Amino acid sequence: MKKLINEVENVEQEMIQGLVKSRPEKLEKLEAGNIVVRKTRKQGKVALVSGGGSGHEPAHGGYVGEGMLDAAVAGPVFTSPTPDQVYEGIKAVATDAGVLCVVKNYTGDVLNFEMAVDMAKDEDIKADYVVVNDDVAVKDSLYTTGRRGVAGTILVHKIAGAKAEEGASLEEVKSVAEKVIANVRTMGMAIQPCTVPAAGKPGFELGEDEMEIGIGIHGEPGTHREKLAKADDIAKHLLDKILADIDYAGKEVVVIVNGMGGTPLMELYIINNFVQDYLKEKGIKVYDTMVGNYMTSIEMAGFSLTLLRLDDELKKLYDAPADTAAIHK
Amino acid sequence: MKKLINEVENVEQEMIQGLVKSRPEKLEKLEAGNIVVRKTRKQGKVALVSGGGSGHEPAHGGYVGEGMLDAAVAGPVFTSPTPDQVYEGIKAVATDAGVLCVVKNYTGDVLNFEMAVDMAKDEDIKADYVVVNDDVAVKDSLYTTGRRGVAGTILVHKIAGAKAEEGASLEEVKSVAEKVIANVRTMGMAIQPCTVPAAGKPGFELGEDEMEIGIGIHGEPGTHREKLAKADDIAKHLLDKILADIDYAGKEVVVIVNGMGGTPLMELYIINNFVQDYLKEKGIKVYDTMVGNYMTSIEMAGFSLTLLRLDDELKKLYDAPADTAAIHK
């Protein structure tokens, strides 16, 4: 294993400290754990909390800040944070308006966030959660009942975050988060695996000319493996699966061309070149495009495509200001 | 070679098209070549032009936009654009106030930009250039007489770009660019090589537990190779070389923890955790920190550290608005 780290057991903590120290006036780490919170919080605003296993940076700590999350709770690499840790995050940022947790659909995350929300309610904190399941690749998977939550989660952070910032109620913020979930779809692939530091070796292996289509963000299996194809053909395959899932015809969309961590920007832009032409051909108008590393799998090489179907409300909230390490508007 | 591309010979063009299509309202590609320009340009403002070989994305096309560059001219991967191509870029964005080219110090780039500036002058365009040489690793190198220009170049774009936006003269913009160059220092390292698409195999090889210290952004040799050390020890070594080069004592700095393209954000944050503590220990105040992929070497795994020594003028210009694919303020 060749990594730029110190001790394997300190990876998560040092990373969270490093993130916070890159924006010391905006972010702090709680003593209680690997939990990033905004330094300045607004009373009366619904607080947004997300999190999950580490290894998906900048998710989720990189999305803490004005217009997006209030707290992000980081578990060990590819492992859910405990209910206690999530509860610490909720408690730290809770307001009278309540707390909404944004959870990616993995069995461990859903269980632990659900328990944390119950713990919060026991302490008279108004709390609720939504589950993101944007990955169209597989129905159930290694760690999931139902579809997995992947890069589309970022758009839930963005849009629900903007709604909360407007002073909306917990019910209203939850409702717009669910609207994003209903309208966002993602699919990914990989050409190189990643190595969990504590494991010391790659989570899976791929042949010299092989790729995995529909891969999850923990390297869990997708739909199939095949010979590495041209970027355009791969992007077309992913888009076709996404476009078959809900009707995008005549709609405006936000596109995310997301790198898995080890994919150079050169390749993401080449993929975007095809994506934009193909959507145009299909009569789908692109409202905005994000190209970069938004939901990663450590140093995995590969990418995912996300399409969010917009309406006027989602557009307005997508455009609202955001001031986080990873997204600035 | 495992890459997400189509035809090797189209990599640069498709990448530039993909970048432009990610911001179609802000950017356009010239018919004349792989040249990205702002769609809306300001008369009376000094135009800033940069460029060089491709493979360093988001440099330089990702820095075209309000507050930074007016044009970026992309050569083939790791190969300087021709004087004709650079001249096309200059001509497209030239104003009565003139054009300043920001050139990284590589023999090919310097020669070709110099010729392009001469061509522009022959056509009565006021044009000049500065050469960035921020890399403290080696004195001369494979492609360079004198020090190499690396990630510090981004801060020249940012600060000279802000000065130009204020309506400063060509002489004033050049003078502030030179001030940045005099105050910015960088050093890098790598643990994994990168592959130029047209070459089809890695540009160099490293042993399973080996790293190259002081590496250049084309994979050209640095100061030495040694056994892979802990992230903190590596960061300390790079910082010590930078801090020995000019006097940072009691000064405020901008820090860039720059990924080489294949380095996960997890590792960059771990490195930043040490960098911030070490600078504090040295009495150097960090004004702002950038962590991410700013000047890459395709998918090389490694990082560089950049420190810019600030004064009030540089601080103000650093903070000025910027609206580009890679930097938004």
PDB file of N, CA and C in Angstrom, chain A residues 2-7 11 14-15 17-19 21-22 55 57-58 77 189 191-192 206-208 210 228 230-232 234 264-267 269-270 272-273 276-277 289 293 298-299 303 325 328, chain B residues 2-7 11 14-15 17-19 21-22 55 57-58 77 189 191-192 206-208 210 228 230-232 234 264-267 269-270 272-273 276-277 289 291 293 298-299 303 325 328:
ATOM      1  N   LYS A   2       0.654   2.119  -0.975  1.00  0.00           N
ATOM      2  CA  LYS A   2       1.465   3.327  -1.090  1.00  0.00           C
ATOM      3  C   LYS A   2       0.556   4.526  -0.884  1.00  0.00           C
ATOM      4  N   LYS A   3       0.633   5.134   0.294  1.00  0.00           N
ATOM      5  CA  LYS A   3      -0.246   6.249   0.599  1.00  0.00           C
ATOM      6  C   LYS A   3       0.514   7.341   1.336  1.00  0.00           C
ATOM      7  N   LEU A   4       0.035   8.571   1.195  1.00  0.00           N
ATOM      8  CA  LEU A   4       0.618   9.698   1.916  1.00  0.00           C
ATOM      9  C   LEU A   4      -0.146   9.875   3.222  1.00  0.00           C
ATOM     10  N   ILE A   5       0.207   9.034   4.196  1.00  0.00           N
ATOM     11  CA  ILE A   5      -0.464   9.082   5.497  1.00  0.00           C
ATOM     12  C   ILE A   5       0.585   8.941   6.602  1.00  0.00           C
ATOM     13  N   ASN A   6       0.139   9.035   7.854  1.00  0.00           N
ATOM     14  CA  ASN A   6       1.019   8.748   8.984  1.00  0.00           C
ATOM     15  C   ASN A   6       0.623   7.366   9.514  1.00  0.00           C
ATOM     16  N   GLU A   7       0.061   7.298  10.726  1.00  0.00           N
ATOM     17  CA  GLU A   7      -0.396   6.002  11.219  1.00  0.00           C
ATOM     18  C   GLU A   7      -1.782   5.692  10.638  1.00  0.00           C
ATOM     19  N   VAL A  11      -5.865   8.112  10.383  1.00  0.00           N
ATOM     20  CA  VAL A  11      -6.222   8.693   9.085  1.00  0.00           C
ATOM     21  C   VAL A  11      -7.456   9.596   9.187  1.00  0.00           C
ATOM     22  N   GLU A  14      -6.854  12.831  11.519  1.00  0.00           N
ATOM     23  CA  GLU A  14      -5.935  13.816  10.926  1.00  0.00           C
ATOM     24  C   GLU A  14      -6.552  14.498   9.708  1.00  0.00           C
ATOM     25  N   MET A  15      -7.325  13.714   8.984  1.00  0.00           N
ATOM     26  CA  MET A  15      -7.977  14.281   7.803  1.00  0.00           C
ATOM     27  C   MET A  15      -9.000  15.337   8.205  1.00  0.00           C
ATOM     28  N   GLN A  17      -9.073  17.021  10.976  1.00  0.00           N
ATOM     29  CA  GLN A  17      -8.336  18.176  11.506  1.00  0.00           C
ATOM     30  C   GLN A  17      -7.764  19.018  10.363  1.00  0.00           C
ATOM     31  N   GLY A  18      -7.249  18.343   9.360  1.00  0.00           N
ATOM     32  CA  GLY A  18      -6.675  19.048   8.206  1.00  0.00           C
ATOM     33  C   GLY A  18      -7.714  19.848   7.456  1.00  0.00           C
ATOM     34  N   LEU A  19      -8.910  19.295   7.326  1.00  0.00           N
ATOM     35  CA  LEU A  19     -10.003  20.030   6.683  1.00  0.00           C
ATOM     36  C   LEU A  19     -10.351  21.277   7.499  1.00  0.00           C
ATOM     37  N   LYS A  21      -8.611  22.890   9.662  1.00  0.00           N
ATOM     38  CA  LYS A  21      -7.520  23.872   9.665  1.00  0.00           C
ATOM     39  C   LYS A  21      -7.385  24.605   8.329  1.00  0.00           C
ATOM     40  N   SER A  22      -8.029  24.090   7.283  1.00  0.00           N
ATOM     41  CA  SER A  22      -8.007  24.820   6.006  1.00  0.00           C
ATOM     42  C   SER A  22      -9.035  25.952   6.004  1.00  0.00           C
ATOM     43  N   GLY A  55     -13.626   8.359   3.435  1.00  0.00           N
ATOM     44  CA  GLY A  55     -13.141   7.818   2.172  1.00  0.00           C
ATOM     45  C   GLY A  55     -13.851   8.407   0.965  1.00  0.00           C
ATOM     46  N   GLU A  57     -14.222  11.844   0.510  1.00  0.00           N
ATOM     47  CA  GLU A  57     -13.921  13.264   0.574  1.00  0.00           C
ATOM     48  C   GLU A  57     -14.014  13.916  -0.812  1.00  0.00           C
ATOM     49  N   PRO A  58     -14.563  15.108  -0.929  1.00  0.00           N
ATOM     50  CA  PRO A  58     -14.925  16.026   0.159  1.00  0.00           C
ATOM     51  C   PRO A  58     -16.200  15.679   0.919  1.00  0.00           C
ATOM     52  N   VAL A  77     -13.037   4.734   7.691  1.00  0.00           N
ATOM     53  CA  VAL A  77     -13.133   4.617   6.234  1.00  0.00           C
ATOM     54  C   VAL A  77     -14.126   3.515   5.865  1.00  0.00           C
ATOM     55  N   MET A 189     -18.757   3.975 -12.583  1.00  0.00           N
ATOM     56  CA  MET A 189     -17.905   2.884 -13.079  1.00  0.00           C
ATOM     57  C   MET A 189     -16.484   3.096 -12.575  1.00  0.00           C
ATOM     58  N   ILE A 191     -12.097   1.948 -13.250  1.00  0.00           N
ATOM     59  CA  ILE A 191     -11.045   1.216 -13.977  1.00  0.00           C
ATOM     60  C   ILE A 191      -9.903   0.805 -13.051  1.00  0.00           C
ATOM     61  N   GLN A 192      -9.866   1.393 -11.848  1.00  0.00           N
ATOM     62  CA  GLN A 192      -8.832   1.030 -10.859  1.00  0.00           C
ATOM     63  C   GLN A 192      -9.477   1.015  -9.480  1.00  0.00           C
ATOM     64  N   LEU A 206      -9.104  -5.692 -10.846  1.00  0.00           N
ATOM     65  CA  LEU A 206      -9.600  -5.609 -12.214  1.00  0.00           C
ATOM     66  C   LEU A 206      -8.463  -5.986 -13.145  1.00  0.00           C
ATOM     67  N   GLY A 207      -8.779  -6.721 -14.196  1.00  0.00           N
ATOM     68  CA  GLY A 207      -7.758  -7.076 -15.176  1.00  0.00           C
ATOM     69  C   GLY A 207      -7.216  -5.842 -15.877  1.00  0.00           C
ATOM     70  N   GLU A 208      -6.086  -6.013 -16.543  1.00  0.00           N
ATOM     71  CA  GLU A 208      -5.368  -4.898 -17.193  1.00  0.00           C
ATOM     72  C   GLU A 208      -6.250  -4.097 -18.153  1.00  0.00           C
ATOM     73  N   GLU A 210      -9.784  -4.281 -18.077  1.00  0.00           N
ATOM     74  CA  GLU A 210     -11.142  -4.524 -17.607  1.00  0.00           C
ATOM     75  C   GLU A 210     -11.683  -3.306 -16.849  1.00  0.00           C
ATOM     76  N   LEU A 228     -12.422  -2.637 -21.157  1.00  0.00           N
ATOM     77  CA  LEU A 228     -12.425  -1.172 -21.138  1.00  0.00           C
ATOM     78  C   LEU A 228     -12.813  -0.644 -22.520  1.00  0.00           C
ATOM     79  N   LYS A 230     -14.191   2.913 -25.012  1.00  0.00           N
ATOM     80  CA  LYS A 230     -13.909   4.345 -25.155  1.00  0.00           C
ATOM     81  C   LYS A 230     -14.770   5.132 -24.165  1.00  0.00           C
ATOM     82  N   ALA A 231     -14.240   6.272 -23.727  1.00  0.00           N
ATOM     83  CA  ALA A 231     -14.941   7.114 -22.751  1.00  0.00           C
ATOM     84  C   ALA A 231     -16.360   7.441 -23.207  1.00  0.00           C
ATOM     85  N   ASP A 232     -16.520   7.760 -24.490  1.00  0.00           N
ATOM     86  CA  ASP A 232     -17.848   8.134 -24.996  1.00  0.00           C
ATOM     87  C   ASP A 232     -18.841   6.981 -24.864  1.00  0.00           C
ATOM     88  N   ILE A 234     -18.720   4.479 -22.750  1.00  0.00           N
ATOM     89  CA  ILE A 234     -19.022   4.238 -21.331  1.00  0.00           C
ATOM     90  C   ILE A 234     -20.035   5.281 -20.852  1.00  0.00           C
ATOM     91  N   PRO A 264      -7.983  11.751 -13.337  1.00  0.00           N
ATOM     92  CA  PRO A 264      -7.539  13.118 -13.639  1.00  0.00           C
ATOM     93  C   PRO A 264      -8.668  13.942 -14.267  1.00  0.00           C
ATOM     94  N   LEU A 265      -8.614  15.224 -14.024  1.00  0.00           N
ATOM     95  CA  LEU A 265      -9.585  16.175 -14.559  1.00  0.00           C
ATOM     96  C   LEU A 265      -9.615  16.105 -16.090  1.00  0.00           C
ATOM     97  N   MET A 266      -8.458  15.823 -16.700  1.00  0.00           N
ATOM     98  CA  MET A 266      -8.391  15.652 -18.155  1.00  0.00           C
ATOM     99  C   MET A 266      -9.483  14.683 -18.625  1.00  0.00           C
ATOM    100  N   GLU A 267      -9.598  13.568 -17.930  1.00  0.00           N
ATOM    101  CA  GLU A 267     -10.557  12.538 -18.340  1.00  0.00           C
ATOM    102  C   GLU A 267     -11.994  12.967 -18.044  1.00  0.00           C
ATOM    103  N   TYR A 269     -13.159  15.949 -18.122  1.00  0.00           N
ATOM    104  CA  TYR A 269     -13.569  16.913 -19.144  1.00  0.00           C
ATOM    105  C   TYR A 269     -13.854  16.218 -20.477  1.00  0.00           C
ATOM    106  N   ILE A 270     -13.072  15.203 -20.794  1.00  0.00           N
ATOM    107  CA  ILE A 270     -13.327  14.438 -22.030  1.00  0.00           C
ATOM    108  C   ILE A 270     -14.708  13.781 -21.941  1.00  0.00           C
ATOM    109  N   ASN A 272     -17.201  14.853 -20.073  1.00  0.00           N
ATOM    110  CA  ASN A 272     -18.215  15.917 -20.142  1.00  0.00           C
ATOM    111  C   ASN A 272     -18.477  16.368 -21.576  1.00  0.00           C
ATOM    112  N   ASN A 273     -17.450  16.351 -22.393  1.00  0.00           N
ATOM    113  CA  ASN A 273     -17.615  16.744 -23.797  1.00  0.00           C
ATOM    114  C   ASN A 273     -18.684  15.881 -24.464  1.00  0.00           C
ATOM    115  N   GLN A 276     -22.443  16.390 -22.690  1.00  0.00           N
ATOM    116  CA  GLN A 276     -23.181  17.593 -23.112  1.00  0.00           C
ATOM    117  C   GLN A 276     -23.783  17.410 -24.504  1.00  0.00           C
ATOM    118  N   ASP A 277     -23.007  16.817 -25.417  1.00  0.00           N
ATOM    119  CA  ASP A 277     -23.519  16.599 -26.777  1.00  0.00           C
ATOM    120  C   ASP A 277     -24.685  15.616 -26.762  1.00  0.00           C
ATOM    121  N   THR A 289     -23.426  22.559 -14.866  1.00  0.00           N
ATOM    122  CA  THR A 289     -22.597  21.354 -14.869  1.00  0.00           C
ATOM    123  C   THR A 289     -21.510  21.468 -13.820  1.00  0.00           C
ATOM    124  N   ASN A 293     -14.156  16.222  -8.264  1.00  0.00           N
ATOM    125  CA  ASN A 293     -14.243  15.160  -7.256  1.00  0.00           C
ATOM    126  C   ASN A 293     -15.213  15.575  -6.165  1.00  0.00           C
ATOM    127  N   ILE A 298     -11.820   7.131  -2.069  1.00  0.00           N
ATOM    128  CA  ILE A 298     -10.382   7.318  -1.822  1.00  0.00           C
ATOM    129  C   ILE A 298      -9.693   7.602  -3.164  1.00  0.00           C
ATOM    130  N   GLU A 299      -8.816   6.709  -3.615  1.00  0.00           N
ATOM    131  CA  GLU A 299      -8.086   6.988  -4.863  1.00  0.00           C
ATOM    132  C   GLU A 299      -8.593   6.134  -6.032  1.00  0.00           C
ATOM    133  N   PHE A 303     -15.535   7.158 -12.638  1.00  0.00           N
ATOM    134  CA  PHE A 303     -16.377   8.350 -12.555  1.00  0.00           C
ATOM    135  C   PHE A 303     -17.835   7.948 -12.417  1.00  0.00           C
ATOM    136  N   ALA A 325     -15.972  24.210   1.799  1.00  0.00           N
ATOM    137  CA  ALA A 325     -14.653  23.895   1.232  1.00  0.00           C
ATOM    138  C   ALA A 325     -14.791  23.420  -0.215  1.00  0.00           C
ATOM    139  N   HIS A 328     -18.646  26.532  -3.682  1.00  0.00           N
ATOM    140  CA  HIS A 328     -18.723  27.958  -3.381  1.00  0.00           C
ATOM    141  C   HIS A 328     -19.557  28.610  -4.463  1.00  0.00           C
TER     142      HIS A 328
ATOM    143  N   LYS B   2      -4.361   2.472 -18.955  1.00  0.00           N
ATOM    144  CA  LYS B   2      -5.791   2.392 -18.649  1.00  0.00           C
ATOM    145  C   LYS B   2      -6.290   3.812 -18.415  1.00  0.00           C
ATOM    146  N   LYS B   3      -6.997   4.355 -19.387  1.00  0.00           N
ATOM    147  CA  LYS B   3      -7.462   5.732 -19.280  1.00  0.00           C
ATOM    148  C   LYS B   3      -8.883   5.857 -19.816  1.00  0.00           C
ATOM    149  N   LEU B   4      -9.599   6.824 -19.291  1.00  0.00           N
ATOM    150  CA  LEU B   4     -10.949   7.108 -19.767  1.00  0.00           C
ATOM    151  C   LEU B   4     -10.866   8.163 -20.871  1.00  0.00           C
ATOM    152  N   ILE B   5     -10.511   7.694 -22.063  1.00  0.00           N
ATOM    153  CA  ILE B   5     -10.358   8.608 -23.199  1.00  0.00           C
ATOM    154  C   ILE B   5     -10.976   7.963 -24.440  1.00  0.00           C
ATOM    155  N   ASN B   6     -10.977   8.698 -25.540  1.00  0.00           N
ATOM    156  CA  ASN B   6     -11.385   8.122 -26.817  1.00  0.00           C
ATOM    157  C   ASN B   6     -10.109   7.886 -27.631  1.00  0.00           C
ATOM    158  N   GLU B   7      -9.901   8.625 -28.702  1.00  0.00           N
ATOM    159  CA  GLU B   7      -8.651   8.471 -29.454  1.00  0.00           C
ATOM    160  C   GLU B   7      -7.558   9.303 -28.802  1.00  0.00           C
ATOM    161  N   VAL B  11      -7.244  13.810 -27.351  1.00  0.00           N
ATOM    162  CA  VAL B  11      -7.336  14.071 -25.913  1.00  0.00           C
ATOM    163  C   VAL B  11      -7.403  15.564 -25.610  1.00  0.00           C
ATOM    164  N   GLU B  14     -10.717  17.326 -27.077  1.00  0.00           N
ATOM    165  CA  GLU B  14     -11.959  16.919 -26.402  1.00  0.00           C
ATOM    166  C   GLU B  14     -12.009  17.459 -24.975  1.00  0.00           C
ATOM    167  N   MET B  15     -10.834  17.508 -24.346  1.00  0.00           N
ATOM    168  CA  MET B  15     -10.762  18.021 -22.980  1.00  0.00           C
ATOM    169  C   MET B  15     -11.118  19.506 -22.947  1.00  0.00           C
ATOM    170  N   GLN B  17     -12.846  21.146 -25.164  1.00  0.00           N
ATOM    171  CA  GLN B  17     -14.277  21.272 -25.490  1.00  0.00           C
ATOM    172  C   GLN B  17     -15.128  20.939 -24.274  1.00  0.00           C
ATOM    173  N   GLY B  18     -14.717  19.899 -23.539  1.00  0.00           N
ATOM    174  CA  GLY B  18     -15.468  19.499 -22.343  1.00  0.00           C
ATOM    175  C   GLY B  18     -15.443  20.571 -21.267  1.00  0.00           C
ATOM    176  N   LEU B  19     -14.294  21.230 -21.129  1.00  0.00           N
ATOM    177  CA  LEU B  19     -14.201  22.340 -20.169  1.00  0.00           C
ATOM    178  C   LEU B  19     -15.140  23.474 -20.575  1.00  0.00           C
ATOM    179  N   LYS B  21     -17.729  23.437 -22.474  1.00  0.00           N
ATOM    180  CA  LYS B  21     -19.145  23.037 -22.377  1.00  0.00           C
ATOM    181  C   LYS B  21     -19.631  22.957 -20.936  1.00  0.00           C
ATOM    182  N   SER B  22     -18.707  22.952 -19.974  1.00  0.00           N
ATOM    183  CA  SER B  22     -19.134  22.976 -18.569  1.00  0.00           C
ATOM    184  C   SER B  22     -19.488  24.398 -18.122  1.00  0.00           C
ATOM    185  N   GLY B  55      -2.180  18.512 -19.548  1.00  0.00           N
ATOM    186  CA  GLY B  55      -1.830  17.503 -18.546  1.00  0.00           C
ATOM    187  C   GLY B  55      -1.735  18.084 -17.152  1.00  0.00           C
ATOM    188  N   GLU B  57      -4.279  20.033 -15.794  1.00  0.00           N
ATOM    189  CA  GLU B  57      -5.624  20.516 -15.518  1.00  0.00           C
ATOM    190  C   GLU B  57      -5.894  20.552 -14.006  1.00  0.00           C
ATOM    191  N   PRO B  58      -6.565  21.602 -13.509  1.00  0.00           N
ATOM    192  CA  PRO B  58      -7.278  22.648 -14.247  1.00  0.00           C
ATOM    193  C   PRO B  58      -6.399  23.713 -14.887  1.00  0.00           C
ATOM    194  N   VAL B  77      -0.122  17.278 -24.622  1.00  0.00           N
ATOM    195  CA  VAL B  77       0.239  16.921 -23.254  1.00  0.00           C
ATOM    196  C   VAL B  77       1.752  17.077 -23.050  1.00  0.00           C
ATOM    197  N   MET B 189       6.533  16.347  -4.668  1.00  0.00           N
ATOM    198  CA  MET B 189       7.031  14.972  -4.584  1.00  0.00           C
ATOM    199  C   MET B 189       6.000  14.031  -5.212  1.00  0.00           C
ATOM    200  N   ILE B 191       4.589   9.680  -5.486  1.00  0.00           N
ATOM    201  CA  ILE B 191       4.704   8.257  -5.134  1.00  0.00           C
ATOM    202  C   ILE B 191       4.280   7.350  -6.286  1.00  0.00           C
ATOM    203  N   GLN B 192       3.603   7.918  -7.273  1.00  0.00           N
ATOM    204  CA  GLN B 192       3.192   7.150  -8.457  1.00  0.00           C
ATOM    205  C   GLN B 192       3.371   8.023  -9.683  1.00  0.00           C
ATOM    206  N   LEU B 206       8.853   3.942 -10.175  1.00  0.00           N
ATOM    207  CA  LEU B 206       9.263   4.045  -8.772  1.00  0.00           C
ATOM    208  C   LEU B 206       9.080   2.678  -8.139  1.00  0.00           C
ATOM    209  N   GLY B 207       9.988   2.300  -7.264  1.00  0.00           N
ATOM    210  CA  GLY B 207       9.856   1.029  -6.558  1.00  0.00           C
ATOM    211  C   GLY B 207       8.634   1.037  -5.657  1.00  0.00           C
ATOM    212  N   GLU B 208       8.237  -0.154  -5.220  1.00  0.00           N
ATOM    213  CA  GLU B 208       7.015  -0.340  -4.426  1.00  0.00           C
ATOM    214  C   GLU B 208       6.985   0.543  -3.171  1.00  0.00           C
ATOM    215  N   GLU B 210       9.096   3.361  -2.779  1.00  0.00           N
ATOM    216  CA  GLU B 210       9.984   4.473  -3.109  1.00  0.00           C
ATOM    217  C   GLU B 210       9.184   5.728  -3.451  1.00  0.00           C
ATOM    218  N   LEU B 228       9.632   5.566   0.961  1.00  0.00           N
ATOM    219  CA  LEU B 228       8.427   6.324   1.317  1.00  0.00           C
ATOM    220  C   LEU B 228       8.391   6.548   2.829  1.00  0.00           C
ATOM    221  N   LYS B 230       6.602   8.860   6.298  1.00  0.00           N
ATOM    222  CA  LYS B 230       5.290   9.315   6.763  1.00  0.00           C
ATOM    223  C   LYS B 230       4.980  10.672   6.134  1.00  0.00           C
ATOM    224  N   ALA B 231       3.694  10.936   5.963  1.00  0.00           N
ATOM    225  CA  ALA B 231       3.262  12.188   5.332  1.00  0.00           C
ATOM    226  C   ALA B 231       3.844  13.403   6.055  1.00  0.00           C
ATOM    227  N   ASP B 232       3.846  13.381   7.378  1.00  0.00           N
ATOM    228  CA  ASP B 232       4.346  14.525   8.142  1.00  0.00           C
ATOM    229  C   ASP B 232       5.828  14.781   7.856  1.00  0.00           C
ATOM    230  N   ILE B 234       7.528  13.944   5.195  1.00  0.00           N
ATOM    231  CA  ILE B 234       7.692  14.440   3.820  1.00  0.00           C
ATOM    232  C   ILE B 234       7.333  15.926   3.767  1.00  0.00           C
ATOM    233  N   PRO B 264      -5.738  11.291  -3.438  1.00  0.00           N
ATOM    234  CA  PRO B 264      -7.062  11.547  -2.853  1.00  0.00           C
ATOM    235  C   PRO B 264      -7.029  12.723  -1.890  1.00  0.00           C
ATOM    236  N   LEU B 265      -8.151  13.404  -1.795  1.00  0.00           N
ATOM    237  CA  LEU B 265      -8.298  14.554  -0.907  1.00  0.00           C
ATOM    238  C   LEU B 265      -8.016  14.145   0.537  1.00  0.00           C
ATOM    239  N   MET B 266      -8.345  12.913   0.898  1.00  0.00           N
ATOM    240  CA  MET B 266      -8.027  12.385   2.229  1.00  0.00           C
ATOM    241  C   MET B 266      -6.557  12.659   2.575  1.00  0.00           C
ATOM    242  N   GLU B 267      -5.662  12.347   1.646  1.00  0.00           N
ATOM    243  CA  GLU B 267      -4.228  12.512   1.901  1.00  0.00           C
ATOM    244  C   GLU B 267      -3.837  13.981   1.933  1.00  0.00           C
ATOM    245  N   TYR B 269      -5.628  16.449   2.945  1.00  0.00           N
ATOM    246  CA  TYR B 269      -6.047  17.010   4.236  1.00  0.00           C
ATOM    247  C   TYR B 269      -5.130  16.538   5.367  1.00  0.00           C
ATOM    248  N   ILE B 270      -4.692  15.297   5.310  1.00  0.00           N
ATOM    249  CA  ILE B 270      -3.737  14.796   6.320  1.00  0.00           C
ATOM    250  C   ILE B 270      -2.448  15.623   6.258  1.00  0.00           C
ATOM    251  N   ASN B 272      -2.209  18.696   5.090  1.00  0.00           N
ATOM    252  CA  ASN B 272      -2.512  20.052   5.574  1.00  0.00           C
ATOM    253  C   ASN B 272      -2.530  20.121   7.099  1.00  0.00           C
ATOM    254  N   ASN B 273      -2.976  19.064   7.727  1.00  0.00           N
ATOM    255  CA  ASN B 273      -3.004  19.031   9.191  1.00  0.00           C
ATOM    256  C   ASN B 273      -1.609  19.297   9.763  1.00  0.00           C
ATOM    257  N   GLN B 276      -0.194  23.098   8.722  1.00  0.00           N
ATOM    258  CA  GLN B 276      -0.708  24.205   9.534  1.00  0.00           C
ATOM    259  C   GLN B 276      -0.030  24.261  10.898  1.00  0.00           C
ATOM    260  N   ASP B 277       0.146  23.085  11.509  1.00  0.00           N
ATOM    261  CA  ASP B 277       0.801  23.042  12.827  1.00  0.00           C
ATOM    262  C   ASP B 277       2.255  23.504  12.722  1.00  0.00           C
ATOM    263  N   THR B 289      -5.802  29.075   2.969  1.00  0.00           N
ATOM    264  CA  THR B 289      -5.272  27.771   2.544  1.00  0.00           C
ATOM    265  C   THR B 289      -6.127  27.220   1.416  1.00  0.00           C
ATOM    266  N   VAL B 291      -6.666  23.711  -0.654  1.00  0.00           N
ATOM    267  CA  VAL B 291      -6.342  22.281  -0.682  1.00  0.00           C
ATOM    268  C   VAL B 291      -7.075  21.654  -1.856  1.00  0.00           C
ATOM    269  N   ASN B 293      -6.674  19.952  -6.264  1.00  0.00           N
ATOM    270  CA  ASN B 293      -5.899  19.735  -7.490  1.00  0.00           C
ATOM    271  C   ASN B 293      -5.853  21.026  -8.291  1.00  0.00           C
ATOM    272  N   ILE B 298      -1.383  14.985 -14.871  1.00  0.00           N
ATOM    273  CA  ILE B 298      -2.370  13.964 -15.267  1.00  0.00           C
ATOM    274  C   ILE B 298      -2.796  13.208 -14.007  1.00  0.00           C
ATOM    275  N   GLU B 299      -2.498  11.899 -13.910  1.00  0.00           N
ATOM    276  CA  GLU B 299      -2.950  11.117 -12.756  1.00  0.00           C
ATOM    277  C   GLU B 299      -1.795  10.799 -11.795  1.00  0.00           C
ATOM    278  N   PHE B 303       2.140  15.306  -4.243  1.00  0.00           N
ATOM    279  CA  PHE B 303       1.616  16.628  -3.893  1.00  0.00           C
ATOM    280  C   PHE B 303       2.725  17.655  -3.934  1.00  0.00           C
ATOM    281  N   ALA B 325     -13.624  28.111 -13.571  1.00  0.00           N
ATOM    282  CA  ALA B 325     -14.022  26.721 -13.293  1.00  0.00           C
ATOM    283  C   ALA B 325     -13.359  26.218 -12.016  1.00  0.00           C
ATOM    284  N   HIS B 328     -13.276  30.067  -7.357  1.00  0.00           N
ATOM    285  CA  HIS B 328     -14.448  30.942  -7.275  1.00  0.00           C
ATOM    286  C   HIS B 328     -14.375  31.685  -5.954  1.00  0.00           C
TER     287      HIS B 328
END
